[in-house]
Amino acid sequence: MTDPVRSQNPATLATDALRLSGDLVRKEIALAKAEMRRNLSHAGAGLGMIVAAAVIGIVTLNVLTAALVAALTETDLGPIWSAVIVGVVLAILAYGLLRKGMADLKPENLMPTRTVENVQRDANTVKEAYHDA
């Protein structure tokens, strides 16, 4: 009995190998697409949970702020001054966070300075190599 693989000529074997390789690539691409869809679905769910947590966090801060105002009202400050004090403290905190955030977003802070220095150093090295040659 003869082996069917050995009885085929090289051209047929090469054609079969190319066809199988193409099928394998198509299946791998389909698998990658399915995996990406699943991963994006999980990422969307995660993003939804982060948004929900942010909303709940904001509500929590409002409740705690109201509780702080109410606690200060129980002192001799009264409700108006209690609200003013809490408001001013929160405004100072917000201003500090805003200044820090804006400073971090300045273009010079975002620049990849080490990379720029390395590229400049490499360019100078290349220039020196050409001038020495």
mmCIF file of C-alpha atoms in Angstrom:
data_model
loop_
_atom_site.group_PDB
_atom_site.id
_atom_site.type_symbol
_atom_site.label_atom_id
_atom_site.label_comp_id
_atom_site.label_asym_id
_atom_site.label_seq_id
_atom_site.Cartn_x
_atom_site.Cartn_y
_atom_site.Cartn_z
ATOM 1 C CA MET A 1 0.000 0.000 0.000
ATOM 2 C CA THR A 2 1.426 3.402 -0.934
ATOM 3 C CA ASP A 3 1.472 6.486 1.259
ATOM 4 C CA PRO A 4 -0.797 9.178 -0.308
ATOM 5 C CA VAL A 5 1.544 11.983 0.804
ATOM 6 C CA ARG A 6 4.591 10.357 -0.823
ATOM 7 C CA SER A 7 2.695 9.693 -4.039
ATOM 8 C CA GLN A 8 1.933 13.404 -4.578
ATOM 9 C CA ASN A 9 4.337 15.472 -6.607
ATOM 10 C CA PRO A 10 6.219 18.446 -5.100
ATOM 11 C CA ALA A 11 4.004 21.009 -6.836
ATOM 12 C CA THR A 12 0.877 19.518 -5.268
ATOM 13 C CA LEU A 13 2.547 19.408 -1.866
ATOM 14 C CA ALA A 14 3.578 23.056 -2.180
ATOM 15 C CA THR A 15 0.053 24.059 -3.221
ATOM 16 C CA ASP A 16 -1.440 22.168 -0.300
ATOM 17 C CA ALA A 17 1.063 23.759 2.094
ATOM 18 C CA LEU A 18 0.192 27.260 0.835
ATOM 19 C CA ARG A 19 -3.547 26.540 1.085
ATOM 20 C CA LEU A 20 -3.182 25.210 4.623
ATOM 21 C CA SER A 21 -0.997 28.165 5.595
ATOM 22 C CA GLY A 22 -3.598 30.569 4.240
ATOM 23 C CA ASP A 23 -6.341 28.762 6.156
ATOM 24 C CA LEU A 24 -4.258 28.904 9.318
ATOM 25 C CA VAL A 25 -3.630 32.649 8.926
ATOM 26 C CA ARG A 26 -7.353 33.320 8.315
ATOM 27 C CA LYS A 27 -8.298 31.305 11.404
ATOM 28 C CA GLU A 28 -5.698 33.112 13.516
ATOM 29 C CA ILE A 29 -7.023 36.488 12.320
ATOM 30 C CA ALA A 30 -10.589 35.426 13.128
ATOM 31 C CA LEU A 31 -9.456 34.310 16.583
ATOM 32 C CA ALA A 32 -7.652 37.607 17.167
ATOM 33 C CA LYS A 33 -10.764 39.572 16.139
ATOM 34 C CA ALA A 34 -12.964 37.530 18.465
ATOM 35 C CA GLU A 35 -10.505 37.982 21.315
ATOM 36 C CA MET A 36 -10.313 41.750 20.709
ATOM 37 C CA ARG A 37 -14.127 42.015 20.711
ATOM 38 C CA ARG A 38 -14.256 40.129 24.019
ATOM 39 C CA ASN A 39 -11.490 42.274 25.524
ATOM 40 C CA LEU A 40 -13.164 45.496 24.377
ATOM 41 C CA SER A 41 -16.431 44.301 25.880
ATOM 42 C CA HIS A 42 -14.682 43.720 29.218
ATOM 43 C CA ALA A 43 -12.983 47.118 28.938
ATOM 44 C CA GLY A 44 -16.351 48.781 28.289
ATOM 45 C CA ALA A 45 -17.829 47.130 31.356
ATOM 46 C CA GLY A 46 -14.813 48.230 33.402
ATOM 47 C CA LEU A 47 -15.163 51.802 32.147
ATOM 48 C CA GLY A 48 -18.843 51.761 33.093
ATOM 49 C CA MET A 49 -17.935 50.681 36.613
ATOM 50 C CA ILE A 50 -15.343 53.444 36.889
ATOM 51 C CA VAL A 51 -17.929 56.043 35.819
ATOM 52 C CA ALA A 52 -20.437 54.645 38.326
ATOM 53 C CA ALA A 53 -17.774 54.780 41.057
ATOM 54 C CA ALA A 54 -16.975 58.395 40.159
ATOM 55 C CA VAL A 55 -20.650 59.386 40.378
ATOM 56 C CA ILE A 56 -21.050 57.629 43.723
ATOM 57 C CA GLY A 57 -17.816 59.238 44.920
ATOM 58 C CA ILE A 58 -19.090 62.719 44.059
ATOM 59 C CA VAL A 59 -22.366 62.054 45.872
ATOM 60 C CA THR A 60 -20.375 60.747 48.848
ATOM 61 C CA LEU A 61 -18.266 63.909 48.956
ATOM 62 C CA ASN A 62 -21.451 66.017 48.891
ATOM 63 C CA VAL A 63 -22.944 64.053 51.778
ATOM 64 C CA LEU A 64 -19.733 64.260 53.813
ATOM 65 C CA THR A 65 -19.463 67.979 53.117
ATOM 66 C CA ALA A 66 -23.041 68.494 54.283
ATOM 67 C CA ALA A 67 -22.275 66.435 57.397
ATOM 68 C CA LEU A 68 -19.216 68.586 58.109
ATOM 69 C CA VAL A 69 -21.268 71.762 57.737
ATOM 70 C CA ALA A 70 -23.928 70.300 60.032
ATOM 71 C CA ALA A 71 -21.269 69.337 62.595
ATOM 72 C CA LEU A 72 -19.786 72.841 62.535
ATOM 73 C CA THR A 73 -23.284 74.286 62.869
ATOM 74 C CA GLU A 74 -23.570 72.556 66.235
ATOM 75 C CA THR A 75 -20.762 74.784 67.471
ATOM 76 C CA ASP A 76 -21.287 78.482 68.075
ATOM 77 C CA LEU A 77 -20.431 79.290 64.427
ATOM 78 C CA GLY A 78 -23.956 78.950 63.102
ATOM 79 C CA PRO A 79 -25.027 77.533 59.743
ATOM 80 C CA ILE A 80 -23.813 80.357 57.505
ATOM 81 C CA TRP A 81 -20.277 80.549 58.858
ATOM 82 C CA SER A 82 -20.041 76.761 58.954
ATOM 83 C CA ALA A 83 -20.902 76.589 55.233
ATOM 84 C CA VAL A 84 -18.502 79.442 54.447
ATOM 85 C CA ILE A 85 -15.601 77.774 56.281
ATOM 86 C CA VAL A 86 -16.159 74.409 54.584
ATOM 87 C CA GLY A 87 -16.607 76.134 51.205
ATOM 88 C CA VAL A 88 -13.385 78.117 51.565
ATOM 89 C CA VAL A 89 -11.388 75.028 52.583
ATOM 90 C CA LEU A 90 -12.772 73.099 49.606
ATOM 91 C CA ALA A 91 -12.070 76.034 47.255
ATOM 92 C CA ILE A 92 -8.444 76.204 48.461
ATOM 93 C CA LEU A 93 -8.090 72.457 47.944
ATOM 94 C CA ALA A 94 -9.614 72.687 44.457
ATOM 95 C CA TYR A 95 -7.336 75.618 43.562
ATOM 96 C CA GLY A 96 -4.250 73.701 44.690
ATOM 97 C CA LEU A 97 -5.245 70.634 42.688
ATOM 98 C CA LEU A 98 -5.993 72.809 39.644
ATOM 99 C CA ARG A 99 -2.599 74.532 39.808
ATOM 100 C CA LYS A 100 -0.775 71.210 40.188
ATOM 101 C CA GLY A 101 -2.722 69.646 37.316
ATOM 102 C CA MET A 102 -2.102 72.609 35.016
ATOM 103 C CA ALA A 103 1.597 72.618 35.864
ATOM 104 C CA ASP A 104 1.822 68.913 35.037
ATOM 105 C CA LEU A 105 0.202 69.561 31.647
ATOM 106 C CA LYS A 106 2.620 72.276 30.506
ATOM 107 C CA PRO A 107 4.262 71.296 27.212
ATOM 108 C CA GLU A 108 7.758 71.397 28.687
ATOM 109 C CA ASN A 109 6.693 68.894 31.355
ATOM 110 C CA LEU A 110 5.278 66.555 28.720
ATOM 111 C CA MET A 111 8.373 66.658 26.517
ATOM 112 C CA PRO A 112 10.460 63.466 26.550
ATOM 113 C CA THR A 113 13.593 65.328 27.639
ATOM 114 C CA ARG A 114 15.814 62.282 28.133
ATOM 115 C CA THR A 115 14.948 60.999 24.668
ATOM 116 C CA VAL A 116 15.601 64.412 23.121
ATOM 117 C CA GLU A 117 18.972 64.593 24.879
ATOM 118 C CA ASN A 118 19.883 61.088 23.683
ATOM 119 C CA VAL A 119 18.903 61.907 20.085
ATOM 120 C CA GLN A 120 20.906 65.134 20.183
ATOM 121 C CA ARG A 121 23.898 63.289 21.607
ATOM 122 C CA ASP A 122 23.596 60.598 18.921
ATOM 123 C CA ALA A 123 23.335 63.254 16.198
ATOM 124 C CA ASN A 124 26.455 64.987 17.514
ATOM 125 C CA THR A 125 28.304 61.661 17.597
ATOM 126 C CA VAL A 126 27.356 60.993 13.973
ATOM 127 C CA LYS A 127 28.439 64.511 12.944
ATOM 128 C CA GLU A 128 31.771 64.060 14.683
ATOM 129 C CA ALA A 129 32.264 60.683 13.004
ATOM 130 C CA TYR A 130 31.710 62.237 9.568
ATOM 131 C CA HIS A 131 34.049 65.150 10.274
ATOM 132 C CA ASP A 132 36.768 62.799 11.540
ATOM 133 C CA ALA A 133 36.513 60.577 8.450
#
